[in-house]
Amino acid sequence: MVAPINQSRTTPNQIMPHSLGNLVWRAAVTLTPRMPLLGNGNGGAMANPLLDAEDARERLEAWQANAVRRAADTQAASAGLRALRVTASDAHGIVEVTVDSTGAMADVRLSARVQRVSLEQTQQAIMGAYRNARVKLAEAAAEVVRETVGADSATGRALLAGFRTADTEDEEGRY
């Protein structure tokens, strides 16, 4: 319940005749200790935890500490993701491919067995190793995110979105 405004008080137009003054005046009147803001009728503004300066300071400090922690976790996740580099091979062990954090091919190693297979089989082995490396990269990225910001957080989901490809969505993605 809101108490009626005391008519003997200064009006907003006497303080500032424009609408901003009216707004400031109404806010000042609303926040006076004589008026219960929560409608409980027993104690006025001091009963309102939103107006307790110490509680407000503690909430602000907790919010700030949480924001600082989340920023540090996000930076750690970002650094961990940038440092990723994974290697995988094809199903037959003919080719080994390394990808960097962006999923770009960084290295290719061919085993001696490549000399005994056709060019088409070599091409398939390279592509299979590359797909497997990208799947492995997505798994490594998920682990980094899980350990830092949490895979279920909005930040975690956003960070992992860049690692999802058709290769990583396929549960049978090992070629």
Short mmCIF file of C-alpha atoms in Angstrom, two decimals:
data_model
loop_
_atom_site.label_atom_id
_atom_site.label_comp_id
_atom_site.label_asym_id
_atom_site.label_seq_id
_atom_site.Cartn_x
_atom_site.Cartn_y
_atom_site.Cartn_z
CA MET A 1 0.00 0.00 0.00
CA VAL A 2 1.39 3.40 -0.94
CA ALA A 3 0.81 6.30 1.45
CA PRO A 4 -0.70 9.46 -0.03
CA ILE A 5 1.64 12.33 -0.77
CA ASN A 6 1.66 14.95 1.98
CA GLN A 7 0.18 18.11 0.44
CA SER A 8 2.33 20.41 2.62
CA ARG A 9 5.49 19.23 0.87
CA THR A 10 7.19 21.07 -1.95
CA THR A 11 5.73 20.25 -5.33
CA PRO A 12 7.86 19.18 -8.27
CA ASN A 13 7.12 22.35 -10.19
CA GLN A 14 8.51 24.44 -7.33
CA ILE A 15 11.80 22.48 -7.51
CA MET A 16 12.16 22.03 -11.26
CA PRO A 17 9.31 22.99 -13.55
CA HIS A 18 10.20 20.47 -16.29
CA SER A 19 9.38 16.77 -16.51
CA LEU A 20 12.82 15.57 -15.32
CA GLY A 21 12.31 17.53 -12.10
CA ASN A 22 8.91 15.94 -11.73
CA LEU A 23 10.45 12.51 -12.14
CA VAL A 24 13.22 13.24 -9.61
CA TRP A 25 10.72 14.64 -7.13
CA ARG A 26 8.44 11.62 -7.44
CA ALA A 27 11.38 9.29 -6.90
CA ALA A 28 12.43 11.24 -3.80
CA VAL A 29 8.90 11.15 -2.41
CA THR A 30 8.60 7.44 -3.14
CA LEU A 31 11.83 6.63 -1.33
CA THR A 32 11.14 8.54 1.88
CA PRO A 33 11.39 6.40 5.03
CA ARG A 34 7.82 7.26 6.09
CA MET A 35 6.29 5.23 3.28
CA PRO A 36 6.35 1.42 3.21
CA LEU A 37 7.51 0.33 -0.23
CA LEU A 38 6.76 -3.35 0.16
CA GLY A 39 3.23 -2.77 1.38
CA ASN A 40 3.76 -4.49 4.73
CA GLY A 41 2.88 -1.36 6.70
CA ASN A 42 5.39 -2.00 9.47
CA GLY A 43 8.61 -0.11 9.24
CA GLY A 44 8.74 1.93 6.10
CA ALA A 45 11.75 1.94 3.80
CA MET A 46 14.10 0.47 6.39
CA ALA A 47 12.10 -2.78 6.20
CA ASN A 48 12.83 -2.90 2.47
CA PRO A 49 16.05 -4.87 1.88
CA LEU A 50 16.50 -3.07 -1.43
CA LEU A 51 17.09 0.18 0.44
CA ASP A 52 19.51 -1.17 3.04
CA ALA A 53 22.84 0.36 2.04
CA GLU A 54 24.95 -2.41 3.56
CA ASP A 55 22.94 -5.15 1.84
CA ALA A 56 23.10 -3.25 -1.43
CA ARG A 57 26.87 -2.87 -1.12
CA GLU A 58 27.28 -6.59 -0.34
CA ARG A 59 25.09 -7.55 -3.31
CA LEU A 60 27.05 -5.24 -5.58
CA GLU A 61 30.37 -6.66 -4.36
CA ALA A 62 29.10 -10.22 -4.87
CA TRP A 63 27.87 -9.35 -8.35
CA GLN A 64 31.24 -7.74 -9.18
CA ALA A 65 33.19 -10.73 -7.84
CA ASN A 66 31.02 -13.06 -9.90
CA ALA A 67 31.56 -10.95 -13.03
CA VAL A 68 35.33 -10.92 -12.48
CA ARG A 69 35.37 -14.71 -11.94
CA ARG A 70 33.28 -15.32 -15.06
CA ALA A 71 35.52 -13.04 -17.13
CA ALA A 72 38.61 -14.90 -15.90
CA ASP A 73 36.97 -18.26 -16.67
CA THR A 74 36.04 -17.04 -20.16
CA GLN A 75 39.61 -15.86 -20.80
CA ALA A 76 40.96 -19.21 -19.60
CA ALA A 77 38.55 -21.03 -21.91
CA SER A 78 39.53 -18.84 -24.84
CA ALA A 79 43.24 -19.38 -24.22
CA GLY A 80 42.71 -23.14 -23.85
CA LEU A 81 40.73 -23.29 -27.08
CA ARG A 82 43.33 -21.29 -29.02
CA ALA A 83 46.06 -23.68 -27.84
CA LEU A 84 44.27 -26.81 -29.06
CA ARG A 85 46.02 -28.95 -31.63
CA VAL A 86 44.93 -32.54 -32.19
CA THR A 87 46.06 -35.46 -34.31
CA ALA A 88 44.00 -38.36 -35.60
CA SER A 89 44.41 -41.11 -38.14
CA ASP A 90 42.13 -42.88 -40.55
CA ALA A 91 40.53 -46.21 -39.67
CA HIS A 92 43.36 -48.19 -41.30
CA GLY A 93 46.28 -46.19 -39.92
CA ILE A 94 47.51 -45.12 -43.35
CA VAL A 95 47.33 -41.35 -42.78
CA GLU A 96 47.68 -39.14 -39.71
CA VAL A 97 46.35 -35.56 -39.81
CA THR A 98 46.92 -32.77 -37.29
CA VAL A 99 44.50 -29.85 -37.07
CA ASP A 100 44.94 -26.56 -35.23
CA SER A 101 42.38 -24.81 -33.05
CA THR A 102 40.53 -23.47 -36.08
CA GLY A 103 40.14 -26.94 -37.58
CA ALA A 104 42.60 -26.18 -40.35
CA MET A 105 44.94 -28.95 -41.39
CA ALA A 106 48.35 -28.25 -39.86
CA ASP A 107 50.20 -31.46 -40.75
CA VAL A 108 49.78 -34.69 -42.71
CA ARG A 109 51.88 -37.80 -42.21
CA LEU A 110 51.68 -40.80 -44.47
CA SER A 111 52.70 -44.26 -43.30
CA ALA A 112 54.76 -46.58 -45.50
CA ARG A 113 51.55 -48.49 -46.15
CA VAL A 114 50.42 -45.65 -48.42
CA GLN A 115 52.65 -47.13 -51.14
CA ARG A 116 50.54 -50.31 -51.20
CA VAL A 117 47.14 -48.65 -51.61
CA SER A 118 45.54 -46.90 -54.55
CA LEU A 119 45.39 -43.12 -54.94
CA GLU A 120 41.67 -43.24 -54.28
CA GLN A 121 42.22 -45.13 -51.02
CA THR A 122 44.90 -42.60 -50.04
CA GLN A 123 42.51 -39.73 -50.73
CA GLN A 124 39.81 -41.43 -48.66
CA ALA A 125 42.32 -42.05 -45.85
CA ILE A 126 43.36 -38.39 -45.83
CA MET A 127 39.76 -37.20 -45.70
CA GLY A 128 38.88 -39.79 -43.05
CA ALA A 129 41.83 -38.78 -40.88
CA TYR A 130 40.90 -35.11 -41.34
CA ARG A 131 37.27 -35.76 -40.29
CA ASN A 132 38.42 -37.78 -37.29
CA ALA A 133 40.80 -34.99 -36.27
CA ARG A 134 37.97 -32.45 -36.41
CA VAL A 135 35.74 -34.70 -34.30
CA LYS A 136 38.60 -35.10 -31.83
CA LEU A 137 39.11 -31.31 -31.85
CA ALA A 138 35.43 -30.76 -30.97
CA GLU A 139 35.74 -33.28 -28.12
CA ALA A 140 38.89 -31.54 -26.81
CA ALA A 141 37.17 -28.15 -27.07
CA ALA A 142 34.18 -29.48 -25.12
CA GLU A 143 36.54 -30.67 -22.38
CA VAL A 144 38.25 -27.26 -22.17
CA VAL A 145 34.89 -25.49 -21.97
CA ARG A 146 33.53 -27.97 -19.43
CA GLU A 147 36.54 -27.37 -17.16
CA THR A 148 36.42 -23.57 -17.41
CA VAL A 149 33.02 -21.99 -18.03
CA GLY A 150 30.81 -25.08 -18.12
CA ALA A 151 29.40 -26.62 -21.27
CA ASP A 152 25.82 -25.84 -20.21
CA SER A 153 26.44 -22.11 -19.70
CA ALA A 154 25.52 -19.58 -22.38
CA THR A 155 29.21 -18.73 -22.74
CA GLY A 156 30.12 -22.41 -23.08
CA ARG A 157 27.48 -23.02 -25.73
CA ALA A 158 28.64 -19.96 -27.67
CA LEU A 159 32.28 -21.03 -27.53
CA LEU A 160 31.48 -24.56 -28.65
CA ALA A 161 29.26 -23.45 -31.54
CA GLY A 162 32.35 -22.75 -33.65
CA PHE A 163 33.58 -26.32 -33.24
CA ARG A 164 30.42 -28.05 -34.43
CA THR A 165 30.47 -29.30 -37.99
CA ALA A 166 28.71 -32.03 -39.92
CA ASP A 167 31.63 -34.28 -38.92
CA THR A 168 31.14 -33.67 -35.20
CA GLU A 169 27.36 -34.11 -35.33
CA ASP A 170 27.74 -37.63 -36.75
CA GLU A 171 27.97 -40.11 -33.86
CA GLU A 172 29.49 -42.62 -36.25
CA GLY A 173 31.97 -39.93 -37.39
CA ARG A 174 35.07 -42.14 -37.26
CA TYR A 175 36.17 -42.89 -40.83
#
